[in-house]
PDB file of C-alpha atoms and ligand atoms in Angstrom:
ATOM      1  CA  UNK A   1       0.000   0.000   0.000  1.00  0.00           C
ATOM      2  CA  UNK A   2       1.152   3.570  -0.716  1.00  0.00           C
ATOM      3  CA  UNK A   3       0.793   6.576   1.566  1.00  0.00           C
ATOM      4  CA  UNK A   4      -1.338   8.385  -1.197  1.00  0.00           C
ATOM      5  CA  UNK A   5      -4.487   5.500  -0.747  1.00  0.00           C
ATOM      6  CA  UNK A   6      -4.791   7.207   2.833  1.00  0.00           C
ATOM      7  CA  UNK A   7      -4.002  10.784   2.146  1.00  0.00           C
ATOM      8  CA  UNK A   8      -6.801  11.409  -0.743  1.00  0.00           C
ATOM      9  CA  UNK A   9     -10.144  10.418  -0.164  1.00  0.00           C
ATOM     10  CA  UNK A  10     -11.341  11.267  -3.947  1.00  0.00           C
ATOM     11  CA  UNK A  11      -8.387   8.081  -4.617  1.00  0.00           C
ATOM     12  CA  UNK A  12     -10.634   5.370  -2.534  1.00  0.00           C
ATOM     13  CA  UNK A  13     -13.165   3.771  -5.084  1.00  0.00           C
ATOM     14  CA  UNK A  14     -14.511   1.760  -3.041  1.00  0.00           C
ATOM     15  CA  UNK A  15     -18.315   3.139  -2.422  1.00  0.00           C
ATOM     16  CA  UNK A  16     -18.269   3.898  -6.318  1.00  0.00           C
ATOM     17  CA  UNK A  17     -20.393   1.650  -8.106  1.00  0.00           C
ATOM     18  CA  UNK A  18     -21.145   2.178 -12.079  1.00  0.00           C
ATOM     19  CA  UNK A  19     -24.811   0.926 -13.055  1.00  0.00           C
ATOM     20  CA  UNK A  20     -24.139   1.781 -16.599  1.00  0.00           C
ATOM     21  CA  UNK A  21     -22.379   3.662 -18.665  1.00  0.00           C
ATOM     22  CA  UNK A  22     -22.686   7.073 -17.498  1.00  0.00           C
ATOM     23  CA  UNK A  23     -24.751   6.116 -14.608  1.00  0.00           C
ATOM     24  CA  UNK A  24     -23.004   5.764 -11.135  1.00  0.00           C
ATOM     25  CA  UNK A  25     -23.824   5.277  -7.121  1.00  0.00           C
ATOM     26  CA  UNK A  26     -21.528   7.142  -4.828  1.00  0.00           C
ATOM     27  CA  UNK A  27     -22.559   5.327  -1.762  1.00  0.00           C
ATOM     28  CA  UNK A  28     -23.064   7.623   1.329  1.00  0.00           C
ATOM     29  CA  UNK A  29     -21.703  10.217  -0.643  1.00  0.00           C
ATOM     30  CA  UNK A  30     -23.978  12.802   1.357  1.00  0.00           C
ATOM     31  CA  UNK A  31     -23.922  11.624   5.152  1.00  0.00           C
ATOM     32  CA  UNK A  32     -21.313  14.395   6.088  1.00  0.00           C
ATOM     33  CA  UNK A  33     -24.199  16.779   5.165  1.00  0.00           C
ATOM     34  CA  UNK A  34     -27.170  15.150   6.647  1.00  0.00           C
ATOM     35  CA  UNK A  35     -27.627  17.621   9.129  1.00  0.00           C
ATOM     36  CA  UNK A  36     -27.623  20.363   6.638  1.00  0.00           C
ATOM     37  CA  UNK A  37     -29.470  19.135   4.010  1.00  0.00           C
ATOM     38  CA  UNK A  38     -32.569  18.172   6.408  1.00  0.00           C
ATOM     39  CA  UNK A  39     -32.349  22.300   7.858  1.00  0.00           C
ATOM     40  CA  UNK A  40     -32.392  22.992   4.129  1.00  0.00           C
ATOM     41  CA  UNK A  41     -34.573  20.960   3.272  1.00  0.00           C
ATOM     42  CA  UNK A  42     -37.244  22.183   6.876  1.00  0.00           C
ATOM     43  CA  UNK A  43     -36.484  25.856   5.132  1.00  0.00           C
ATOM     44  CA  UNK A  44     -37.146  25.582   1.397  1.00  0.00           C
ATOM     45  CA  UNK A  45     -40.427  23.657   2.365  1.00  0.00           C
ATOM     46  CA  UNK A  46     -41.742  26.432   5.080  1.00  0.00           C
ATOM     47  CA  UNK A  47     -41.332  28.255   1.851  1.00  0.00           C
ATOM     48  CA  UNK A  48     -42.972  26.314  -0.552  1.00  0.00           C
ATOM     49  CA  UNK A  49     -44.468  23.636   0.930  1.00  0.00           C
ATOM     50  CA  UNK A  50     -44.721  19.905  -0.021  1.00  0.00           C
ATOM     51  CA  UNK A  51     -48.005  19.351  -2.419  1.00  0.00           C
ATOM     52  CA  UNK A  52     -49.378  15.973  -4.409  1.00  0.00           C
ATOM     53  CA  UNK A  53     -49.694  17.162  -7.454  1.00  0.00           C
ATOM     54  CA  UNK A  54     -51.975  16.072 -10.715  1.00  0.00           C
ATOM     55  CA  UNK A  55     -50.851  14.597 -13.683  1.00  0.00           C
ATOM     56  CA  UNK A  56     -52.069  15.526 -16.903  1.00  0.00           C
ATOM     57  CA  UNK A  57     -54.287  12.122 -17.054  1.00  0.00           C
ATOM     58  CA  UNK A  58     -56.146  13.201 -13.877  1.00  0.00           C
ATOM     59  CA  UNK A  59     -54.750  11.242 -11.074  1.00  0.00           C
ATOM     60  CA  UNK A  60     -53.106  12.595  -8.117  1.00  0.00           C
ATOM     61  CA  UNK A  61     -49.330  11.758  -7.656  1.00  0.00           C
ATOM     62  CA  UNK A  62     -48.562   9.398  -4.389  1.00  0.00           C
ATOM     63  CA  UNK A  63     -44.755  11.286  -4.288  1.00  0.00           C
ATOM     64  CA  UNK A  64     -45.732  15.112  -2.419  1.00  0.00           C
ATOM     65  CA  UNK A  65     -43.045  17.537  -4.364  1.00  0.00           C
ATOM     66  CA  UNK A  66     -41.633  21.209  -3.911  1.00  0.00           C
ATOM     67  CA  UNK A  67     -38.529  22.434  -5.209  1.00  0.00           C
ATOM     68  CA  UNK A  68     -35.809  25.472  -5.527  1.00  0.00           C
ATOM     69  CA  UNK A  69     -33.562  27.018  -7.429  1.00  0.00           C
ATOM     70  CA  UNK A  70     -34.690  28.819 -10.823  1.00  0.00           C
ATOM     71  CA  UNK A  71     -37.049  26.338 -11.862  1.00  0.00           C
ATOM     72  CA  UNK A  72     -39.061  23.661 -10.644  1.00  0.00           C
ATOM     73  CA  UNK A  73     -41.309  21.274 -12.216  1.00  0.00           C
ATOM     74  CA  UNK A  74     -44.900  21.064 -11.836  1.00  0.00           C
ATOM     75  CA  UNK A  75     -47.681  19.332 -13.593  1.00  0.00           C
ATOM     76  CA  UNK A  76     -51.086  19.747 -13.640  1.00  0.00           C
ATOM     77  CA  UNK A  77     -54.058  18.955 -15.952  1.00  0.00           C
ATOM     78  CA  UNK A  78     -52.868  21.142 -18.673  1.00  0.00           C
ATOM     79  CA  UNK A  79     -49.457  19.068 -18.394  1.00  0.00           C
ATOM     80  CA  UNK A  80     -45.427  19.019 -17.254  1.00  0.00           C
ATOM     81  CA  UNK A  81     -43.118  21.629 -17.389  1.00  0.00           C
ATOM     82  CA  UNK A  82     -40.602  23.650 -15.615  1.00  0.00           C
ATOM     83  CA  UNK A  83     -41.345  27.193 -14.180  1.00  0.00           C
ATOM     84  CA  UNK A  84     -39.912  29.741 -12.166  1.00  0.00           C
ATOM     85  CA  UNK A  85     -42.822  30.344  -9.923  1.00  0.00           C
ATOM     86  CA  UNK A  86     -44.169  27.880  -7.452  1.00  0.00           C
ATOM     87  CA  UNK A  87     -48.137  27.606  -8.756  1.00  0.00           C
ATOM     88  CA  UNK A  88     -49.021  27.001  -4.931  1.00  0.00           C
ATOM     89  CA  UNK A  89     -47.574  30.210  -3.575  1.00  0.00           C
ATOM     90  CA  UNK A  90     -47.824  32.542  -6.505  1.00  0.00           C
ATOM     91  CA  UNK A  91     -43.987  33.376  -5.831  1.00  0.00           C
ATOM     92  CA  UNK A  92     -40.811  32.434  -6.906  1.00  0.00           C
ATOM     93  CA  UNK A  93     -39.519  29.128  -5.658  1.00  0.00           C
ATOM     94  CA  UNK A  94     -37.156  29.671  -3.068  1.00  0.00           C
ATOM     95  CA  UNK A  95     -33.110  30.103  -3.714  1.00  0.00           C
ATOM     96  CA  UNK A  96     -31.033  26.903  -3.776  1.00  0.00           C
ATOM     97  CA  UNK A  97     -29.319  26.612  -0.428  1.00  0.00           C
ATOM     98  CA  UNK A  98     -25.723  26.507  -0.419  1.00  0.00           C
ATOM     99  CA  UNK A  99     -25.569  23.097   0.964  1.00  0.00           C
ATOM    100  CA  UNK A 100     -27.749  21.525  -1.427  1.00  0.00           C
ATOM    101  CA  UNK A 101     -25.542  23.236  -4.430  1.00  0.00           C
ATOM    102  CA  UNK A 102     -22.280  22.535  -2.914  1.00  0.00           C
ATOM    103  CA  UNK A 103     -22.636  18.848  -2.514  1.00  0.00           C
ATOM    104  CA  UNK A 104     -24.431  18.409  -6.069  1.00  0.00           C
ATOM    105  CA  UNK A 105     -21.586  19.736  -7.521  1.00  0.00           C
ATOM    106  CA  UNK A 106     -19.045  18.021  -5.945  1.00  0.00           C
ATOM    107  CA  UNK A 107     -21.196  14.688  -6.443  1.00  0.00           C
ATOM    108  CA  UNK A 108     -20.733  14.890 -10.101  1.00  0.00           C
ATOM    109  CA  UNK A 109     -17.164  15.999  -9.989  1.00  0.00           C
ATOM    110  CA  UNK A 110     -16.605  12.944  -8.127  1.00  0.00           C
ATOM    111  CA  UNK A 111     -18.933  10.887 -11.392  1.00  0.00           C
ATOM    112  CA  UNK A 112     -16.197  12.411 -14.048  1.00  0.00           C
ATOM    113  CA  UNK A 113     -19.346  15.624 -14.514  1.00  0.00           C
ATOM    114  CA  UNK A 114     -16.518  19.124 -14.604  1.00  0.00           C
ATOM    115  CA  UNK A 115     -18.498  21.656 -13.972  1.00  0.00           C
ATOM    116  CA  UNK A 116     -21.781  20.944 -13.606  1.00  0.00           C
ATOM    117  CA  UNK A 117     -24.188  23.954 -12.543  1.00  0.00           C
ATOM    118  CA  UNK A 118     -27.495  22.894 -11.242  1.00  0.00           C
ATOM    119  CA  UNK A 119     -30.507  26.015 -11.331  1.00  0.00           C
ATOM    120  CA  UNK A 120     -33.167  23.420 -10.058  1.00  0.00           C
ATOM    121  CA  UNK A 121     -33.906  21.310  -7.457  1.00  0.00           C
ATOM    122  CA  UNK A 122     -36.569  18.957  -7.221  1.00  0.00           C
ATOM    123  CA  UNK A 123     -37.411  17.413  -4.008  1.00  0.00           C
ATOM    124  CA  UNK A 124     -39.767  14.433  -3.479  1.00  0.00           C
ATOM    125  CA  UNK A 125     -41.346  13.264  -0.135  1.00  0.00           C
ATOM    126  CA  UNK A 126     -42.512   9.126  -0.384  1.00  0.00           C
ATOM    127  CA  UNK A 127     -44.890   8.276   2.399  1.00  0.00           C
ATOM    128  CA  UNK A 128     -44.954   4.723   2.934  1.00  0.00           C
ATOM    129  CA  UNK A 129     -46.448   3.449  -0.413  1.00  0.00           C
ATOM    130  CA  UNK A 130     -45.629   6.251  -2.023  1.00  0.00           C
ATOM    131  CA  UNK A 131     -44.094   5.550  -5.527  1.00  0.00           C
ATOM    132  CA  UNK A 132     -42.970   6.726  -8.763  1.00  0.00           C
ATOM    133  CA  UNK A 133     -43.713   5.459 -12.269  1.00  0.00           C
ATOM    134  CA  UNK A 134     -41.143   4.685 -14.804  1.00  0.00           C
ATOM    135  CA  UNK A 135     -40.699   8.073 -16.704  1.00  0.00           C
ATOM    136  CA  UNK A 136     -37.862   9.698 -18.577  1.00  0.00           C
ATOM    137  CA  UNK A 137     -36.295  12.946 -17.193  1.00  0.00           C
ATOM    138  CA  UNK A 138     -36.511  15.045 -20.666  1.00  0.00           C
ATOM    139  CA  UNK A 139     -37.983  18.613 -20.008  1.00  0.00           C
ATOM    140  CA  UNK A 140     -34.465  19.770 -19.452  1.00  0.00           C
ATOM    141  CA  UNK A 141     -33.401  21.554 -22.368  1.00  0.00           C
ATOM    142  CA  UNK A 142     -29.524  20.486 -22.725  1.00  0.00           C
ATOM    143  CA  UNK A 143     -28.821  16.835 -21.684  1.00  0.00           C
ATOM    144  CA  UNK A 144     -25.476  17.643 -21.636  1.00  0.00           C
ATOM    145  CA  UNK A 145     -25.739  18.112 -18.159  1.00  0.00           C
ATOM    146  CA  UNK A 146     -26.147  15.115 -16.026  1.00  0.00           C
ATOM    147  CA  UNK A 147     -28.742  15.032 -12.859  1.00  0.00           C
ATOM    148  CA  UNK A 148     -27.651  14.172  -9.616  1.00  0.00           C
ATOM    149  CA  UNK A 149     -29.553  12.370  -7.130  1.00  0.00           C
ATOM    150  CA  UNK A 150     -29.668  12.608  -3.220  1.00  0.00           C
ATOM    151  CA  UNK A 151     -31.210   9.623  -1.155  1.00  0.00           C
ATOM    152  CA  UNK A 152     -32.407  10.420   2.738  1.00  0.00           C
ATOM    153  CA  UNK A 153     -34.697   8.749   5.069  1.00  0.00           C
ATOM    154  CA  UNK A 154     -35.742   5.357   4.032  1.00  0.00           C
ATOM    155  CA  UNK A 155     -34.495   3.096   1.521  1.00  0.00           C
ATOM    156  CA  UNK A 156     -36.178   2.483  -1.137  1.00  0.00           C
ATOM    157  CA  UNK A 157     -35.631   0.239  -4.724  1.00  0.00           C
ATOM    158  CA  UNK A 158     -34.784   2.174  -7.317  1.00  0.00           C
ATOM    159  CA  UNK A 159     -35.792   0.706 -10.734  1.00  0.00           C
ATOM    160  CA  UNK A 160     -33.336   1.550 -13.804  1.00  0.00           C
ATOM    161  CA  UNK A 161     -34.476   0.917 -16.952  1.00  0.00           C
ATOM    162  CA  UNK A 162     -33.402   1.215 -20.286  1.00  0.00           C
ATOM    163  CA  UNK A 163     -33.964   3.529 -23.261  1.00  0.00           C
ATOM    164  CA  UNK A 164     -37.310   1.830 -24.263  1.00  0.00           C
ATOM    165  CA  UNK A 165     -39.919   1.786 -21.482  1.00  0.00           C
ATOM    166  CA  UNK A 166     -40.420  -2.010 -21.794  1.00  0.00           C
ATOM    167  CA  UNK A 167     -36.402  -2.512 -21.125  1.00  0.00           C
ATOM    168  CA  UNK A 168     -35.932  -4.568 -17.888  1.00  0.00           C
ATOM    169  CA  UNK A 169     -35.320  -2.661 -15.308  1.00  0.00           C
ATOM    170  CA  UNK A 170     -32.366  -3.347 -12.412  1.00  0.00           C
ATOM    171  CA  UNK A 171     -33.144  -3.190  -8.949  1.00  0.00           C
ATOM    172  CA  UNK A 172     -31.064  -0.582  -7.258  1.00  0.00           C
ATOM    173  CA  UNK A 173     -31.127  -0.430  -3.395  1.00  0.00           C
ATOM    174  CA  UNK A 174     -30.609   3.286  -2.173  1.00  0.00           C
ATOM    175  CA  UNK A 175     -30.247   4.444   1.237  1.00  0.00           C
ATOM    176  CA  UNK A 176     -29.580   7.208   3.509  1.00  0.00           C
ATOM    177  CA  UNK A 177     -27.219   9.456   2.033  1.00  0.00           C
ATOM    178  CA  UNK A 178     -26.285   7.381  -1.265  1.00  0.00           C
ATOM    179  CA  UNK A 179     -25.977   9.285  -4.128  1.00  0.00           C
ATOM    180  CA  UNK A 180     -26.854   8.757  -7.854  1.00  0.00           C
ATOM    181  CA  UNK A 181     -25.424  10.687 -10.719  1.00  0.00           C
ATOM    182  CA  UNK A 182     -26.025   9.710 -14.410  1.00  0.00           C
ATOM    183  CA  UNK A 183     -25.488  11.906 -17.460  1.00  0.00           C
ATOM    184  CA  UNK A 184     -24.113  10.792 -20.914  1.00  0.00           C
ATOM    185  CA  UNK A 185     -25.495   7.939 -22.593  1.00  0.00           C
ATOM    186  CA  UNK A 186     -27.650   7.164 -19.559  1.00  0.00           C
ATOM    187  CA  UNK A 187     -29.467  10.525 -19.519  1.00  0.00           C
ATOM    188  CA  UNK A 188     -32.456   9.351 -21.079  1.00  0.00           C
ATOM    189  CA  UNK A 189     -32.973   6.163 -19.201  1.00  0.00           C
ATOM    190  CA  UNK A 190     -36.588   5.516 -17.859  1.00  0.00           C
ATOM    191  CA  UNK A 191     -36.120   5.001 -14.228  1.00  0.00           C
ATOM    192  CA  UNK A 192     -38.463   4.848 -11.151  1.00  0.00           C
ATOM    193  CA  UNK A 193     -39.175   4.015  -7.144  1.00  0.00           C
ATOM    194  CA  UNK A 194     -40.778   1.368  -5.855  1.00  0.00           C
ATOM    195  CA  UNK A 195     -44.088   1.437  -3.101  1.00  0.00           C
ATOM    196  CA  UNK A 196     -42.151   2.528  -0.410  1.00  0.00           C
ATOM    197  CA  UNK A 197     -41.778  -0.415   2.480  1.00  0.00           C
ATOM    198  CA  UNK A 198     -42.845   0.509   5.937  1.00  0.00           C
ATOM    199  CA  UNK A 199     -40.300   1.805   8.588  1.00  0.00           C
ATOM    200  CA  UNK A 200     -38.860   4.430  10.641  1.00  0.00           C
ATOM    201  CA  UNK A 201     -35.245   6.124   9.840  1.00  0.00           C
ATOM    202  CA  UNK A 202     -33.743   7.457  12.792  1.00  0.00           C
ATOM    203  CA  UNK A 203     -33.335  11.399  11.495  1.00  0.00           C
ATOM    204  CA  UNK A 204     -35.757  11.358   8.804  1.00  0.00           C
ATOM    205  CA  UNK A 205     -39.204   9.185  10.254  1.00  0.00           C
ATOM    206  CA  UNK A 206     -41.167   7.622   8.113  1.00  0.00           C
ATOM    207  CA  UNK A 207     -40.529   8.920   5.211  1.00  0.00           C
ATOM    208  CA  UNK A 208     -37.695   8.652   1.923  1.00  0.00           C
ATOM    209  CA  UNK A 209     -36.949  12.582   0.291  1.00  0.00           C
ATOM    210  CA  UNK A 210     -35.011  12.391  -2.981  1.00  0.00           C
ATOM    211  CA  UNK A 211     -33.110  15.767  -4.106  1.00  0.00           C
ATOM    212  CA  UNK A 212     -32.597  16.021  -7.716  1.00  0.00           C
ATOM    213  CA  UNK A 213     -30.187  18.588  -9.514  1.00  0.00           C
ATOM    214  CA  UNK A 214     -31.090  19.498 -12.578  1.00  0.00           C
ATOM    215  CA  UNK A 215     -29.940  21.900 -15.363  1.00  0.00           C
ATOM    216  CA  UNK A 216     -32.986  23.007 -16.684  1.00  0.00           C
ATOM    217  CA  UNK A 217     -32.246  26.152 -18.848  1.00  0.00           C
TER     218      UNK A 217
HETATM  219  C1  LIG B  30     -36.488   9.342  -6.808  1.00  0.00           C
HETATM  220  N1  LIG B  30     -35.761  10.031  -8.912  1.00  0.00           N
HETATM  221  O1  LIG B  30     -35.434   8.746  -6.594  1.00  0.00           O
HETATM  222  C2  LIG B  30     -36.893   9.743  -8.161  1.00  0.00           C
HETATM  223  N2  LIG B  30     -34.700  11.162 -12.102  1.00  0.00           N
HETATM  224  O2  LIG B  30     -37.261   9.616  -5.903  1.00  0.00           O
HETATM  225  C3  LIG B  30     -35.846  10.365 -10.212  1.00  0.00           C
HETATM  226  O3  LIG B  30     -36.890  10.428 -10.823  1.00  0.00           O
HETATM  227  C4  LIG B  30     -34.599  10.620 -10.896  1.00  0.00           C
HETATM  228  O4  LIG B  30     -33.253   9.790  -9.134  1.00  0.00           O
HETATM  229  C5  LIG B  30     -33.606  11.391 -12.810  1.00  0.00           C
HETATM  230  C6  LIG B  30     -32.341  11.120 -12.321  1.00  0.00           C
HETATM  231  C7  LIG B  30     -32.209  10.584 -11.092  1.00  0.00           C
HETATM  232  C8  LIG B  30     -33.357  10.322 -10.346  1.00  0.00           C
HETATM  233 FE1  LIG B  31     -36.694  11.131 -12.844  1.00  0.00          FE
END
């Protein structure tokens, strides 16, 4: 063993696991920041507060969302889209906290992402049973830019699917503080969360909330 496996953390690959090409886990990548992110987190959604919003086909999403940054997405009955004001408050959504930008970009510097600049965050409550259909991410207007994904509270199964909707999906396991970024030739994967199993984290209850960094604009 050298002296340099010890004196450079960004050197240990250990908790680095590639899903696909262009898709990777950085296990516990955010657990130094837990307390920070859930005081973000408490503050952006005083703001602009979680909501179960409806789809364009009418039904009512299980997954209660708010968001920061520039944009946010919302959907409704006359569809989904992006937008700088939060429909529920009439203002704009609230700024991205430092925290929250500060470990999304150093999440995808660690994924092989230079310089990614996030202006949207997305954040998603799951009750237990709350899940989330398989779906593309492609409302973003350059997918240059990969998205980076924040796990806290509860695990959950993460389903990640291929380019057609009826590609197999793998079963990801994410936890408390694991981190998912994918970009590349992964960007347009369908992906989605399974019913969320019953249980109690420690910090966050009984819940799961997913952060994801997006460059929308
Ligand atoms: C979730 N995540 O984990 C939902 N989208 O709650 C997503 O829909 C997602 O994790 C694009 C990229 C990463 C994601
Ligand atoms: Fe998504």
């Amino acid at each position: 063993m050298t002296l340099s496996l010890f004196g450079n953390a960004d050197d240990d690959q250990t908790w680095r696991e590639e899903l696909a090409p262009g898709a990777v886990v950085l296990r516990g990548f955010a657990l130094p920041d837990e307390t920070g992110l859930v005081a973000a987190i408490d503050a952006v959604t005083t703001q602009s507060p979680f909501r179960n919003m409806e789809t364009p086909g009418g039904y009512r999403m299980s997954v209660a969302m708010s968001g920061c940054g520039e944009y946010a997405w919302v959907t409704d009955t006359s569809g989904y889209r992006y937008q700088s004001m939060d429909p529920m408050t009439g203002k704009p959504w609230p700024s991205m906290p430092a925290v929250f930008r500060s470990l999304a970009e150093r999440a995808a510097m660690r994924a092989g992402f230079e310089g990614f600049a996030p202006d949207s965050c997305l954040i998603n409550r799951y009750e237990i049973g709350a899940r989330m259909s398989l779906h593309q991410d492609k409302n973003e207007k350059d997918f240059n830019a990969p998205i980076v994904s924040v796990s806290l509270g509860l695990p959950a199964v993460f389903l990640f699917g291929g380019l057609n909707r009826s590609d197999k999906s793998l079963r990801v396991q994410l936890a408390h503080g694991d981190v998912v970024v994918w970009g590349g030739p992964a960007r347009l994967r369908y992906h989605g969360v399974m019913p969320l199993a019953a249980g109690v984290h420690p910090l966050m209850g009984a819940q799961r909330i997913n952060l994801t960094f997006r460059k929308v604009a």
